[in-house]
Amino acid sequence: MSTDDSPSAMQRKAGAGRPPPEIGTPTAAKLLRAAAMQAGEDVAALTVVAGQAEEARVTLTPVVEALDEATLIALVEGPDGRYGLVLLDADTMGALIEMQTTGRVVPRPATPRPPTRTDAVMCADFIDRVLELLEERAADADLPLAPVLSGYRYALALSEARAIPLTLEDVPYRRFRLSLDLGRGAKQGGLDVILPYDLSPAARAGGGDTSVFTEALGAVVSEAHVRLSGALHRVDMTLSDVAGLTVGARIPLPREALGRVAIEDIDGRVVAHGRLGMADGHRAIRLGTSEDAAPATPALEAARPAALPEAEPVKAEVADSAAELGGVAVPEHTGPDMGDLGDLGDLGDLGELGELGDLGELSAPVDLATLGDLSET
């Protein structure tokens, strides 16, 4: 039995003449898939297996309508006034937070809830790493889309979907959608990256006007909720004293505390002052500038951050506040003019004045029921 050992036969056996094996051409969707998997490992030691990315041209309206309140909406900022979004669903957000706090992903779906500011902060590094890797790999692959995908980083989290059209321009966007297997099957999540479809004319010209975005962002921020606390007075107590407090126990307050209520932000910094009173039958604080309030009590002065300037105490207004709020008699000089007393001379020996004794608590407890109505003052 003969064999054909001719060169042509050997080439056929080796597969000569066949088209070369097809090597996948890099695309933005494929690069994003790889970036998401590496970012999970880099940021949170989280095993992420991403499915095939879907790419589509979209407008903002369908994006806003499809969002639910459990989705983390991250605004990302790019060069030349360009802005986009990164969306994380509840399971992706939950897996990232669980890995960073407990070191493992709980094998059950995350409970849907509105994302908090802390959630956004804990997911920001993952978002930045995904965008950074996408930018680097697009540049290395010399993709035509590289300039469109480059330079984006996490800016802030939007509290609700209706803030999106107020913040982003109404232009076409390129949307990439990824399904994610998180923690070796513990959770099934998703990631969306939404960026402007193309460079704006201003960006292509090398500059951009960000005034529209600035105004829109200002409108969103102005509607944000700010939590303020009113600090009437601070008292140092031992643990045993605190444990001994019961319903109806009284804590003495200095009278001047009523006219010097400190208004503090969430970090404990004093942003304003006011005085305590009544309005419509409820306890209330009338806000004012530091010049409108009485001097702070020593306890509040000690707790005030040193970076904030001290207010000048105004004695006349202390007397007015005390008279209005507590019914405290304020001595006034109403007698005749004494004129110049001249030299009184030697007063002589005043004798034995005796012991003053224990003066007790100089700052008597204040009955809050005696406070005036702020609406009448």
mmCIF file of C-alpha atoms in Angstrom:
data_model
loop_
_atom_site.group_PDB
_atom_site.id
_atom_site.type_symbol
_atom_site.label_atom_id
_atom_site.label_comp_id
_atom_site.label_asym_id
_atom_site.label_seq_id
_atom_site.Cartn_x
_atom_site.Cartn_y
_atom_site.Cartn_z
ATOM 1 C CA MET A 1 0.000 0.000 0.000
ATOM 2 C CA SER A 2 1.626 3.165 -1.159
ATOM 3 C CA THR A 3 1.391 6.549 0.397
ATOM 4 C CA ASP A 4 1.581 9.901 -1.234
ATOM 5 C CA ASP A 5 4.509 11.738 0.317
ATOM 6 C CA SER A 6 4.599 14.521 -2.231
ATOM 7 C CA PRO A 7 4.901 18.099 -0.927
ATOM 8 C CA SER A 8 1.346 18.912 -1.955
ATOM 9 C CA ALA A 9 0.004 15.954 0.009
ATOM 10 C CA MET A 10 1.982 16.976 3.090
ATOM 11 C CA GLN A 11 0.585 20.491 2.837
ATOM 12 C CA ARG A 12 -2.963 19.174 2.606
ATOM 13 C CA LYS A 13 -2.377 17.020 5.640
ATOM 14 C CA ALA A 14 -1.051 20.045 7.527
ATOM 15 C CA GLY A 15 -4.111 22.039 6.561
ATOM 16 C CA ALA A 16 -2.390 24.310 4.121
ATOM 17 C CA GLY A 17 -4.729 26.419 2.050
ATOM 18 C CA ARG A 18 -7.344 26.688 4.807
ATOM 19 C CA PRO A 19 -8.183 30.195 6.106
ATOM 20 C CA PRO A 20 -6.239 31.041 9.235
ATOM 21 C CA PRO A 21 -8.113 30.523 12.519
ATOM 22 C CA GLU A 22 -10.229 33.537 13.400
ATOM 23 C CA ILE A 23 -8.871 35.497 16.323
ATOM 24 C CA GLY A 24 -11.514 37.668 17.949
ATOM 25 C CA THR A 25 -11.151 41.311 17.010
ATOM 26 C CA PRO A 26 -11.134 43.540 20.098
ATOM 27 C CA THR A 27 -14.301 45.536 20.553
ATOM 28 C CA ALA A 28 -15.375 47.959 23.251
ATOM 29 C CA ALA A 29 -17.932 45.435 24.549
ATOM 30 C CA LYS A 30 -15.333 42.654 24.850
ATOM 31 C CA LEU A 31 -12.862 44.977 26.568
ATOM 32 C CA LEU A 32 -15.517 46.097 29.058
ATOM 33 C CA ARG A 33 -16.299 42.462 29.885
ATOM 34 C CA ALA A 34 -12.653 41.779 30.691
ATOM 35 C CA ALA A 35 -12.351 45.044 32.616
ATOM 36 C CA ALA A 36 -15.309 44.204 34.868
ATOM 37 C CA MET A 37 -13.867 40.799 35.760
ATOM 38 C CA GLN A 38 -10.419 42.203 36.584
ATOM 39 C CA ALA A 39 -11.847 45.172 38.505
ATOM 40 C CA GLY A 40 -13.761 42.884 40.869
ATOM 41 C CA GLU A 41 -10.565 41.026 41.710
ATOM 42 C CA ASP A 42 -8.415 44.171 41.980
ATOM 43 C CA VAL A 43 -10.752 46.170 44.214
ATOM 44 C CA ALA A 44 -12.540 43.620 46.397
ATOM 45 C CA ALA A 45 -10.933 40.210 45.723
ATOM 46 C CA LEU A 46 -14.331 39.372 44.241
ATOM 47 C CA THR A 47 -14.587 36.651 41.610
ATOM 48 C CA VAL A 48 -16.630 38.072 38.742
ATOM 49 C CA VAL A 49 -17.601 36.183 35.593
ATOM 50 C CA ALA A 50 -19.157 38.510 33.034
ATOM 51 C CA GLY A 51 -21.444 37.432 30.238
ATOM 52 C CA GLN A 52 -21.329 38.773 26.713
ATOM 53 C CA ALA A 53 -21.746 42.542 26.723
ATOM 54 C CA GLU A 54 -24.611 44.083 24.789
ATOM 55 C CA GLU A 55 -24.041 47.419 23.072
ATOM 56 C CA ALA A 56 -26.834 49.731 21.948
ATOM 57 C CA ARG A 57 -27.487 53.340 21.007
ATOM 58 C CA VAL A 58 -30.031 54.842 23.425
ATOM 59 C CA THR A 59 -31.525 58.093 24.663
ATOM 60 C CA LEU A 60 -32.073 59.035 28.294
ATOM 61 C CA THR A 61 -35.847 58.566 28.392
ATOM 62 C CA PRO A 62 -35.943 54.729 28.216
ATOM 63 C CA VAL A 63 -33.018 54.540 30.623
ATOM 64 C CA VAL A 64 -34.867 56.615 33.230
ATOM 65 C CA GLU A 65 -38.145 54.741 32.776
ATOM 66 C CA ALA A 66 -36.512 51.327 33.281
ATOM 67 C CA LEU A 67 -34.673 52.157 36.519
ATOM 68 C CA ASP A 68 -35.897 51.001 39.918
ATOM 69 C CA GLU A 69 -35.139 52.560 43.290
ATOM 70 C CA ALA A 70 -32.670 49.803 44.251
ATOM 71 C CA THR A 71 -30.244 50.679 41.412
ATOM 72 C CA LEU A 72 -27.110 52.634 42.280
ATOM 73 C CA ILE A 73 -26.958 55.536 39.793
ATOM 74 C CA ALA A 74 -23.370 56.777 39.584
ATOM 75 C CA LEU A 75 -22.629 59.934 37.621
ATOM 76 C CA VAL A 76 -19.245 59.667 35.907
ATOM 77 C CA GLU A 77 -17.333 62.691 34.659
ATOM 78 C CA GLY A 78 -15.158 62.786 31.571
ATOM 79 C CA PRO A 79 -12.983 65.407 29.886
ATOM 80 C CA ASP A 80 -14.355 68.462 28.089
ATOM 81 C CA GLY A 81 -17.586 68.565 30.045
ATOM 82 C CA ARG A 82 -18.739 65.065 29.105
ATOM 83 C CA TYR A 83 -20.804 63.046 31.591
ATOM 84 C CA GLY A 84 -22.201 59.540 31.666
ATOM 85 C CA LEU A 85 -23.635 56.949 34.019
ATOM 86 C CA VAL A 86 -22.650 53.639 35.569
ATOM 87 C CA LEU A 87 -25.540 51.589 36.955
ATOM 88 C CA LEU A 88 -25.149 48.784 39.507
ATOM 89 C CA ASP A 89 -28.108 46.635 40.466
ATOM 90 C CA ALA A 90 -28.804 45.532 44.050
ATOM 91 C CA ASP A 91 -26.944 42.201 43.741
ATOM 92 C CA THR A 92 -23.780 43.720 42.265
ATOM 93 C CA MET A 93 -23.767 46.449 44.892
ATOM 94 C CA GLY A 94 -24.471 43.895 47.639
ATOM 95 C CA ALA A 95 -21.664 41.558 46.533
ATOM 96 C CA LEU A 96 -19.109 44.388 46.470
ATOM 97 C CA ILE A 97 -20.114 45.601 49.944
ATOM 98 C CA GLU A 98 -20.238 42.095 51.444
ATOM 99 C CA MET A 99 -16.749 41.254 50.170
ATOM 100 C CA GLN A 100 -15.308 44.480 51.565
ATOM 101 C CA THR A 101 -16.995 44.134 54.957
ATOM 102 C CA THR A 102 -17.155 40.384 55.653
ATOM 103 C CA GLY A 103 -14.819 38.855 53.066
ATOM 104 C CA ARG A 104 -17.512 36.650 51.507
ATOM 105 C CA VAL A 105 -20.603 36.942 49.328
ATOM 106 C CA VAL A 106 -23.821 35.754 50.947
ATOM 107 C CA PRO A 107 -25.356 33.120 48.614
ATOM 108 C CA ARG A 108 -28.788 34.702 48.258
ATOM 109 C CA PRO A 109 -30.219 37.678 46.362
ATOM 110 C CA ALA A 110 -29.717 41.072 47.973
ATOM 111 C CA THR A 111 -32.712 42.729 49.583
ATOM 112 C CA PRO A 112 -33.810 45.565 47.273
ATOM 113 C CA ARG A 113 -33.465 48.963 48.974
ATOM 114 C CA PRO A 114 -32.531 52.501 47.960
ATOM 115 C CA PRO A 115 -28.723 52.875 47.898
ATOM 116 C CA THR A 116 -27.172 55.069 50.576
ATOM 117 C CA ARG A 117 -24.243 57.448 50.378
ATOM 118 C CA THR A 118 -22.101 54.816 52.114
ATOM 119 C CA ASP A 119 -23.058 52.239 49.468
ATOM 120 C CA ALA A 120 -21.950 54.639 46.733
ATOM 121 C CA VAL A 121 -18.612 55.320 48.417
ATOM 122 C CA MET A 122 -17.897 51.588 48.805
ATOM 123 C CA CYS A 123 -18.663 50.951 45.117
ATOM 124 C CA ALA A 124 -16.814 53.998 43.749
ATOM 125 C CA ASP A 125 -13.405 52.260 43.523
ATOM 126 C CA PHE A 126 -14.886 49.387 41.516
ATOM 127 C CA ILE A 127 -16.538 51.839 39.109
ATOM 128 C CA ASP A 128 -13.317 53.802 38.695
ATOM 129 C CA ARG A 129 -11.294 50.630 38.109
ATOM 130 C CA VAL A 130 -13.701 49.380 35.428
ATOM 131 C CA LEU A 131 -13.493 52.700 33.587
ATOM 132 C CA GLU A 132 -9.724 52.894 33.986
ATOM 133 C CA LEU A 133 -9.176 49.392 32.585
ATOM 134 C CA LEU A 134 -11.604 50.038 29.716
ATOM 135 C CA GLU A 135 -9.697 53.204 28.835
ATOM 136 C CA GLU A 136 -6.293 51.487 28.977
ATOM 137 C CA ARG A 137 -7.329 48.463 26.928
ATOM 138 C CA ALA A 138 -9.114 50.551 24.308
ATOM 139 C CA ALA A 139 -5.964 52.651 23.873
ATOM 140 C CA ASP A 140 -3.723 49.556 23.717
ATOM 141 C CA ALA A 141 -5.990 47.986 21.074
ATOM 142 C CA ASP A 142 -6.017 51.255 19.128
ATOM 143 C CA LEU A 143 -9.799 51.226 18.941
ATOM 144 C CA PRO A 144 -11.405 54.063 16.980
ATOM 145 C CA LEU A 145 -13.728 54.469 19.974
ATOM 146 C CA ALA A 146 -10.856 54.990 22.424
ATOM 147 C CA PRO A 147 -11.321 58.804 22.698
ATOM 148 C CA VAL A 148 -15.043 58.335 23.355
ATOM 149 C CA LEU A 149 -14.363 55.859 26.189
ATOM 150 C CA SER A 150 -11.440 57.651 27.815
ATOM 151 C CA GLY A 151 -11.131 59.874 30.857
ATOM 152 C CA TYR A 152 -14.305 58.966 32.776
ATOM 153 C CA ARG A 153 -14.238 58.610 36.550
ATOM 154 C CA TYR A 154 -16.787 58.456 39.380
ATOM 155 C CA ALA A 155 -18.167 61.884 40.339
ATOM 156 C CA LEU A 156 -21.204 61.397 42.602
ATOM 157 C CA ALA A 157 -24.290 59.248 43.137
ATOM 158 C CA LEU A 158 -27.684 60.537 42.017
ATOM 159 C CA SER A 159 -30.427 59.952 44.577
ATOM 160 C CA GLU A 160 -33.195 59.212 42.089
ATOM 161 C CA ALA A 161 -33.774 58.512 38.409
ATOM 162 C CA ARG A 162 -35.581 61.782 37.725
ATOM 163 C CA ALA A 163 -32.305 63.618 38.395
ATOM 164 C CA ILE A 164 -30.750 62.072 35.276
ATOM 165 C CA PRO A 165 -32.385 64.297 32.616
ATOM 166 C CA LEU A 166 -31.633 67.321 34.808
ATOM 167 C CA THR A 167 -27.958 66.410 34.927
ATOM 168 C CA LEU A 168 -27.046 64.889 31.561
ATOM 169 C CA GLU A 169 -27.416 66.404 28.118
ATOM 170 C CA ASP A 170 -30.204 65.158 25.878
ATOM 171 C CA VAL A 171 -27.923 63.537 23.290
ATOM 172 C CA PRO A 172 -27.522 59.947 22.028
ATOM 173 C CA TYR A 173 -25.652 57.595 24.366
ATOM 174 C CA ARG A 174 -23.789 54.325 23.949
ATOM 175 C CA ARG A 175 -25.026 51.738 26.460
ATOM 176 C CA PHE A 176 -23.098 48.598 27.409
ATOM 177 C CA ARG A 177 -24.960 45.978 29.467
ATOM 178 C CA LEU A 178 -23.227 43.131 31.287
ATOM 179 C CA SER A 179 -24.666 40.254 33.282
ATOM 180 C CA LEU A 180 -22.378 39.275 36.169
ATOM 181 C CA ASP A 181 -21.882 36.077 38.132
ATOM 182 C CA LEU A 182 -20.590 37.220 41.535
ATOM 183 C CA GLY A 183 -18.770 35.168 44.140
ATOM 184 C CA ARG A 184 -18.831 31.899 42.171
ATOM 185 C CA GLY A 185 -22.584 31.838 41.769
ATOM 186 C CA ALA A 186 -23.516 33.409 45.101
ATOM 187 C CA LYS A 187 -25.283 36.315 43.381
ATOM 188 C CA GLN A 188 -26.330 37.208 39.845
ATOM 189 C CA GLY A 189 -26.032 40.911 39.080
ATOM 190 C CA GLY A 190 -25.641 43.411 36.306
ATOM 191 C CA LEU A 191 -23.559 46.394 35.253
ATOM 192 C CA ASP A 192 -24.467 49.143 32.773
ATOM 193 C CA VAL A 193 -22.035 51.714 31.392
ATOM 194 C CA ILE A 194 -23.710 54.614 29.570
ATOM 195 C CA LEU A 195 -21.474 57.166 27.851
ATOM 196 C CA PRO A 196 -22.065 59.835 25.180
ATOM 197 C CA TYR A 197 -22.258 58.143 21.799
ATOM 198 C CA ASP A 198 -19.736 60.471 20.254
ATOM 199 C CA LEU A 199 -17.584 63.426 21.126
ATOM 200 C CA SER A 200 -19.467 66.700 21.145
ATOM 201 C CA PRO A 201 -18.477 69.335 18.563
ATOM 202 C CA ALA A 202 -17.020 71.441 21.360
ATOM 203 C CA ALA A 203 -14.983 68.491 22.631
ATOM 204 C CA ARG A 204 -13.683 67.727 19.131
ATOM 205 C CA ALA A 205 -12.670 71.367 18.851
ATOM 206 C CA GLY A 206 -10.673 71.027 22.058
ATOM 207 C CA GLY A 207 -12.953 72.798 24.484
ATOM 208 C CA GLY A 208 -16.370 72.617 26.063
ATOM 209 C CA ASP A 209 -18.887 74.767 27.880
ATOM 210 C CA THR A 210 -19.841 73.165 31.212
ATOM 211 C CA SER A 211 -22.210 75.915 32.331
ATOM 212 C CA VAL A 212 -25.314 73.902 31.386
ATOM 213 C CA PHE A 213 -24.180 70.950 33.466
ATOM 214 C CA THR A 214 -23.170 73.212 36.355
ATOM 215 C CA GLU A 215 -26.622 74.794 36.437
ATOM 216 C CA ALA A 216 -28.367 71.415 36.212
ATOM 217 C CA LEU A 217 -26.181 69.930 38.931
ATOM 218 C CA GLY A 218 -26.874 72.957 41.127
ATOM 219 C CA ALA A 219 -30.608 72.426 40.710
ATOM 220 C CA VAL A 220 -30.242 68.812 41.834
ATOM 221 C CA VAL A 221 -27.985 69.605 44.798
ATOM 222 C CA SER A 222 -30.258 72.422 45.984
ATOM 223 C CA GLU A 223 -33.032 69.854 46.523
ATOM 224 C CA ALA A 224 -30.845 67.603 48.671
ATOM 225 C CA HIS A 225 -31.864 67.041 52.282
ATOM 226 C CA VAL A 226 -29.577 68.415 55.007
ATOM 227 C CA ARG A 227 -29.837 67.158 58.595
ATOM 228 C CA LEU A 228 -29.207 69.735 61.320
ATOM 229 C CA SER A 229 -29.271 69.226 65.080
ATOM 230 C CA GLY A 230 -29.967 71.748 67.841
ATOM 231 C CA ALA A 231 -27.628 71.432 70.853
ATOM 232 C CA LEU A 232 -29.094 73.173 73.903
ATOM 233 C CA HIS A 233 -26.407 72.178 76.403
ATOM 234 C CA ARG A 234 -23.908 69.405 77.078
ATOM 235 C CA VAL A 235 -23.422 67.830 80.471
ATOM 236 C CA ASP A 236 -20.537 65.584 81.526
ATOM 237 C CA MET A 237 -21.833 62.619 83.540
ATOM 238 C CA THR A 238 -20.279 59.481 84.913
ATOM 239 C CA LEU A 239 -21.447 56.126 83.629
ATOM 240 C CA SER A 240 -23.092 55.370 86.960
ATOM 241 C CA ASP A 241 -25.032 58.661 86.814
ATOM 242 C CA VAL A 242 -26.236 57.857 83.300
ATOM 243 C CA ALA A 243 -27.270 54.368 84.375
ATOM 244 C CA GLY A 244 -29.242 55.902 87.212
ATOM 245 C CA LEU A 245 -31.348 58.168 85.004
ATOM 246 C CA THR A 246 -35.064 57.413 85.101
ATOM 247 C CA VAL A 247 -38.190 58.851 83.530
ATOM 248 C CA GLY A 248 -38.782 62.263 85.060
ATOM 249 C CA ALA A 249 -35.189 62.818 86.146
ATOM 250 C CA ARG A 250 -34.103 66.454 85.897
ATOM 251 C CA ILE A 251 -30.838 67.707 84.463
ATOM 252 C CA PRO A 252 -30.000 71.290 85.474
ATOM 253 C CA LEU A 253 -29.495 73.697 82.572
ATOM 254 C CA PRO A 254 -27.898 77.136 82.825
ATOM 255 C CA ARG A 255 -30.321 79.915 81.929
ATOM 256 C CA GLU A 256 -28.036 81.326 79.274
ATOM 257 C CA ALA A 257 -28.314 78.060 77.315
ATOM 258 C CA LEU A 258 -31.852 79.020 76.246
ATOM 259 C CA GLY A 259 -30.611 81.984 74.273
ATOM 260 C CA ARG A 260 -27.629 80.210 72.741
ATOM 261 C CA VAL A 261 -28.763 77.001 71.031
ATOM 262 C CA ALA A 262 -26.040 75.712 68.704
ATOM 263 C CA ILE A 263 -27.205 74.484 65.271
ATOM 264 C CA GLU A 264 -24.811 71.728 64.158
ATOM 265 C CA ASP A 265 -24.352 69.848 60.899
ATOM 266 C CA ILE A 266 -23.928 66.083 60.543
ATOM 267 C CA ASP A 267 -20.203 66.381 61.426
ATOM 268 C CA GLY A 268 -20.893 68.348 64.612
ATOM 269 C CA ARG A 269 -19.732 71.724 63.264
ATOM 270 C CA VAL A 270 -21.674 74.762 64.466
ATOM 271 C CA VAL A 271 -23.248 76.502 61.460
ATOM 272 C CA ALA A 272 -25.648 78.879 63.227
ATOM 273 C CA HIS A 273 -27.165 79.810 66.575
ATOM 274 C CA GLY A 274 -30.665 80.413 67.809
ATOM 275 C CA ARG A 275 -32.817 80.665 70.908
ATOM 276 C CA LEU A 276 -35.303 78.210 72.325
ATOM 277 C CA GLY A 277 -38.978 79.020 72.615
ATOM 278 C CA MET A 278 -42.442 77.949 71.492
ATOM 279 C CA ALA A 279 -44.245 78.092 68.149
ATOM 280 C CA ASP A 280 -47.768 76.760 67.591
ATOM 281 C CA GLY A 281 -47.604 74.844 70.843
ATOM 282 C CA HIS A 282 -44.337 73.068 70.008
ATOM 283 C CA ARG A 283 -40.764 73.566 71.121
ATOM 284 C CA ALA A 284 -38.985 75.595 68.456
ATOM 285 C CA ILE A 285 -35.689 77.296 67.744
ATOM 286 C CA ARG A 286 -35.542 80.737 66.213
ATOM 287 C CA LEU A 287 -32.470 80.918 64.007
ATOM 288 C CA GLY A 288 -30.230 83.939 63.992
ATOM 289 C CA THR A 289 -26.657 84.988 63.417
ATOM 290 C CA SER A 290 -24.029 84.611 66.105
ATOM 291 C CA GLU A 291 -24.515 88.292 66.961
ATOM 292 C CA ASP A 292 -28.223 87.654 67.652
ATOM 293 C CA ALA A 293 -27.617 85.015 70.298
ATOM 294 C CA ALA A 294 -26.408 84.991 73.871
ATOM 295 C CA PRO A 295 -22.907 83.812 74.774
ATOM 296 C CA ALA A 296 -22.498 80.066 74.562
ATOM 297 C CA THR A 297 -22.423 77.974 77.689
ATOM 298 C CA PRO A 298 -18.981 76.648 78.672
ATOM 299 C CA ALA A 299 -19.972 73.096 77.726
ATOM 300 C CA LEU A 300 -20.906 74.087 74.174
ATOM 301 C CA GLU A 301 -17.883 76.359 73.837
ATOM 302 C CA ALA A 302 -15.618 73.438 74.753
ATOM 303 C CA ALA A 303 -17.299 71.214 72.164
ATOM 304 C CA ARG A 304 -17.200 73.746 69.318
ATOM 305 C CA PRO A 305 -14.595 72.988 66.583
ATOM 306 C CA ALA A 306 -11.650 75.336 66.857
ATOM 307 C CA ALA A 307 -11.796 76.196 63.140
ATOM 308 C CA LEU A 308 -15.008 78.179 63.558
ATOM 309 C CA PRO A 309 -14.708 81.751 64.863
ATOM 310 C CA GLU A 310 -16.051 82.641 68.295
ATOM 311 C CA ALA A 311 -19.034 84.975 68.410
ATOM 312 C CA GLU A 312 -18.743 88.226 70.328
ATOM 313 C CA PRO A 313 -20.940 88.077 73.450
ATOM 314 C CA VAL A 314 -23.443 90.928 73.606
ATOM 315 C CA LYS A 315 -24.493 91.546 77.213
ATOM 316 C CA ALA A 316 -27.510 93.692 76.398
ATOM 317 C CA GLU A 317 -29.032 90.999 74.245
ATOM 318 C CA VAL A 318 -28.345 88.356 76.894
ATOM 319 C CA ALA A 319 -30.530 90.346 79.263
ATOM 320 C CA ASP A 320 -33.292 90.718 76.664
ATOM 321 C CA SER A 321 -33.304 86.988 75.864
ATOM 322 C CA ALA A 322 -33.359 86.040 79.546
ATOM 323 C CA ALA A 323 -36.223 88.423 80.265
ATOM 324 C CA GLU A 324 -38.275 87.145 77.328
ATOM 325 C CA LEU A 325 -37.660 83.442 77.706
ATOM 326 C CA GLY A 326 -37.307 82.757 81.385
ATOM 327 C CA GLY A 327 -39.011 85.646 83.093
ATOM 328 C CA VAL A 328 -35.716 86.495 84.776
ATOM 329 C CA ALA A 329 -35.625 89.954 86.303
ATOM 330 C CA VAL A 330 -32.936 92.072 84.698
ATOM 331 C CA PRO A 331 -31.724 94.826 86.998
ATOM 332 C CA GLU A 332 -31.657 98.208 85.383
ATOM 333 C CA HIS A 333 -30.309 101.465 86.657
ATOM 334 C CA THR A 334 -33.400 103.649 87.052
ATOM 335 C CA GLY A 335 -32.326 105.913 89.896
ATOM 336 C CA PRO A 336 -31.170 109.488 89.656
ATOM 337 C CA ASP A 337 -27.857 110.380 88.176
ATOM 338 C CA MET A 338 -25.304 110.085 90.961
ATOM 339 C CA GLY A 339 -22.974 112.448 89.250
ATOM 340 C CA ASP A 340 -19.265 112.421 89.988
ATOM 341 C CA LEU A 341 -18.739 110.861 93.402
ATOM 342 C CA GLY A 342 -15.301 112.294 93.589
ATOM 343 C CA ASP A 343 -12.795 110.897 96.071
ATOM 344 C CA LEU A 344 -14.597 108.664 98.556
ATOM 345 C CA GLY A 345 -11.636 108.616 100.787
ATOM 346 C CA ASP A 346 -10.659 105.792 103.114
ATOM 347 C CA LEU A 347 -13.648 103.557 103.802
ATOM 348 C CA GLY A 348 -12.060 102.259 106.924
ATOM 349 C CA ASP A 349 -12.255 98.764 108.334
ATOM 350 C CA LEU A 350 -15.357 97.007 107.034
ATOM 351 C CA GLY A 351 -15.270 94.437 109.816
ATOM 352 C CA GLU A 352 -15.642 90.718 109.638
ATOM 353 C CA LEU A 353 -17.757 89.777 106.586
ATOM 354 C CA GLY A 354 -18.149 86.161 107.670
ATOM 355 C CA GLU A 355 -18.327 83.027 105.583
ATOM 356 C CA LEU A 356 -20.470 83.049 102.438
ATOM 357 C CA GLY A 357 -21.321 79.382 102.831
ATOM 358 C CA ASP A 358 -22.271 77.029 100.037
ATOM 359 C CA LEU A 359 -23.931 78.954 97.257
ATOM 360 C CA GLY A 360 -25.295 75.697 95.739
ATOM 361 C CA GLU A 361 -26.106 75.353 92.054
ATOM 362 C CA LEU A 362 -25.840 78.813 90.528
ATOM 363 C CA SER A 363 -27.538 77.639 87.352
ATOM 364 C CA ALA A 364 -30.968 76.657 88.604
ATOM 365 C CA PRO A 365 -33.059 74.236 86.549
ATOM 366 C CA VAL A 366 -35.135 75.978 83.898
ATOM 367 C CA ASP A 367 -38.760 75.002 83.426
ATOM 368 C CA LEU A 368 -39.203 74.745 79.642
ATOM 369 C CA ALA A 369 -42.947 75.317 80.083
ATOM 370 C CA THR A 370 -42.224 78.970 80.857
ATOM 371 C CA LEU A 371 -40.686 79.618 77.436
ATOM 372 C CA GLY A 372 -42.419 82.245 75.333
ATOM 373 C CA ASP A 373 -44.032 81.664 71.969
ATOM 374 C CA LEU A 374 -41.560 82.492 69.186
ATOM 375 C CA SER A 375 -44.411 83.463 66.895
ATOM 376 C CA GLU A 376 -45.238 86.338 69.252
ATOM 377 C CA THR A 377 -41.717 87.670 69.666
#
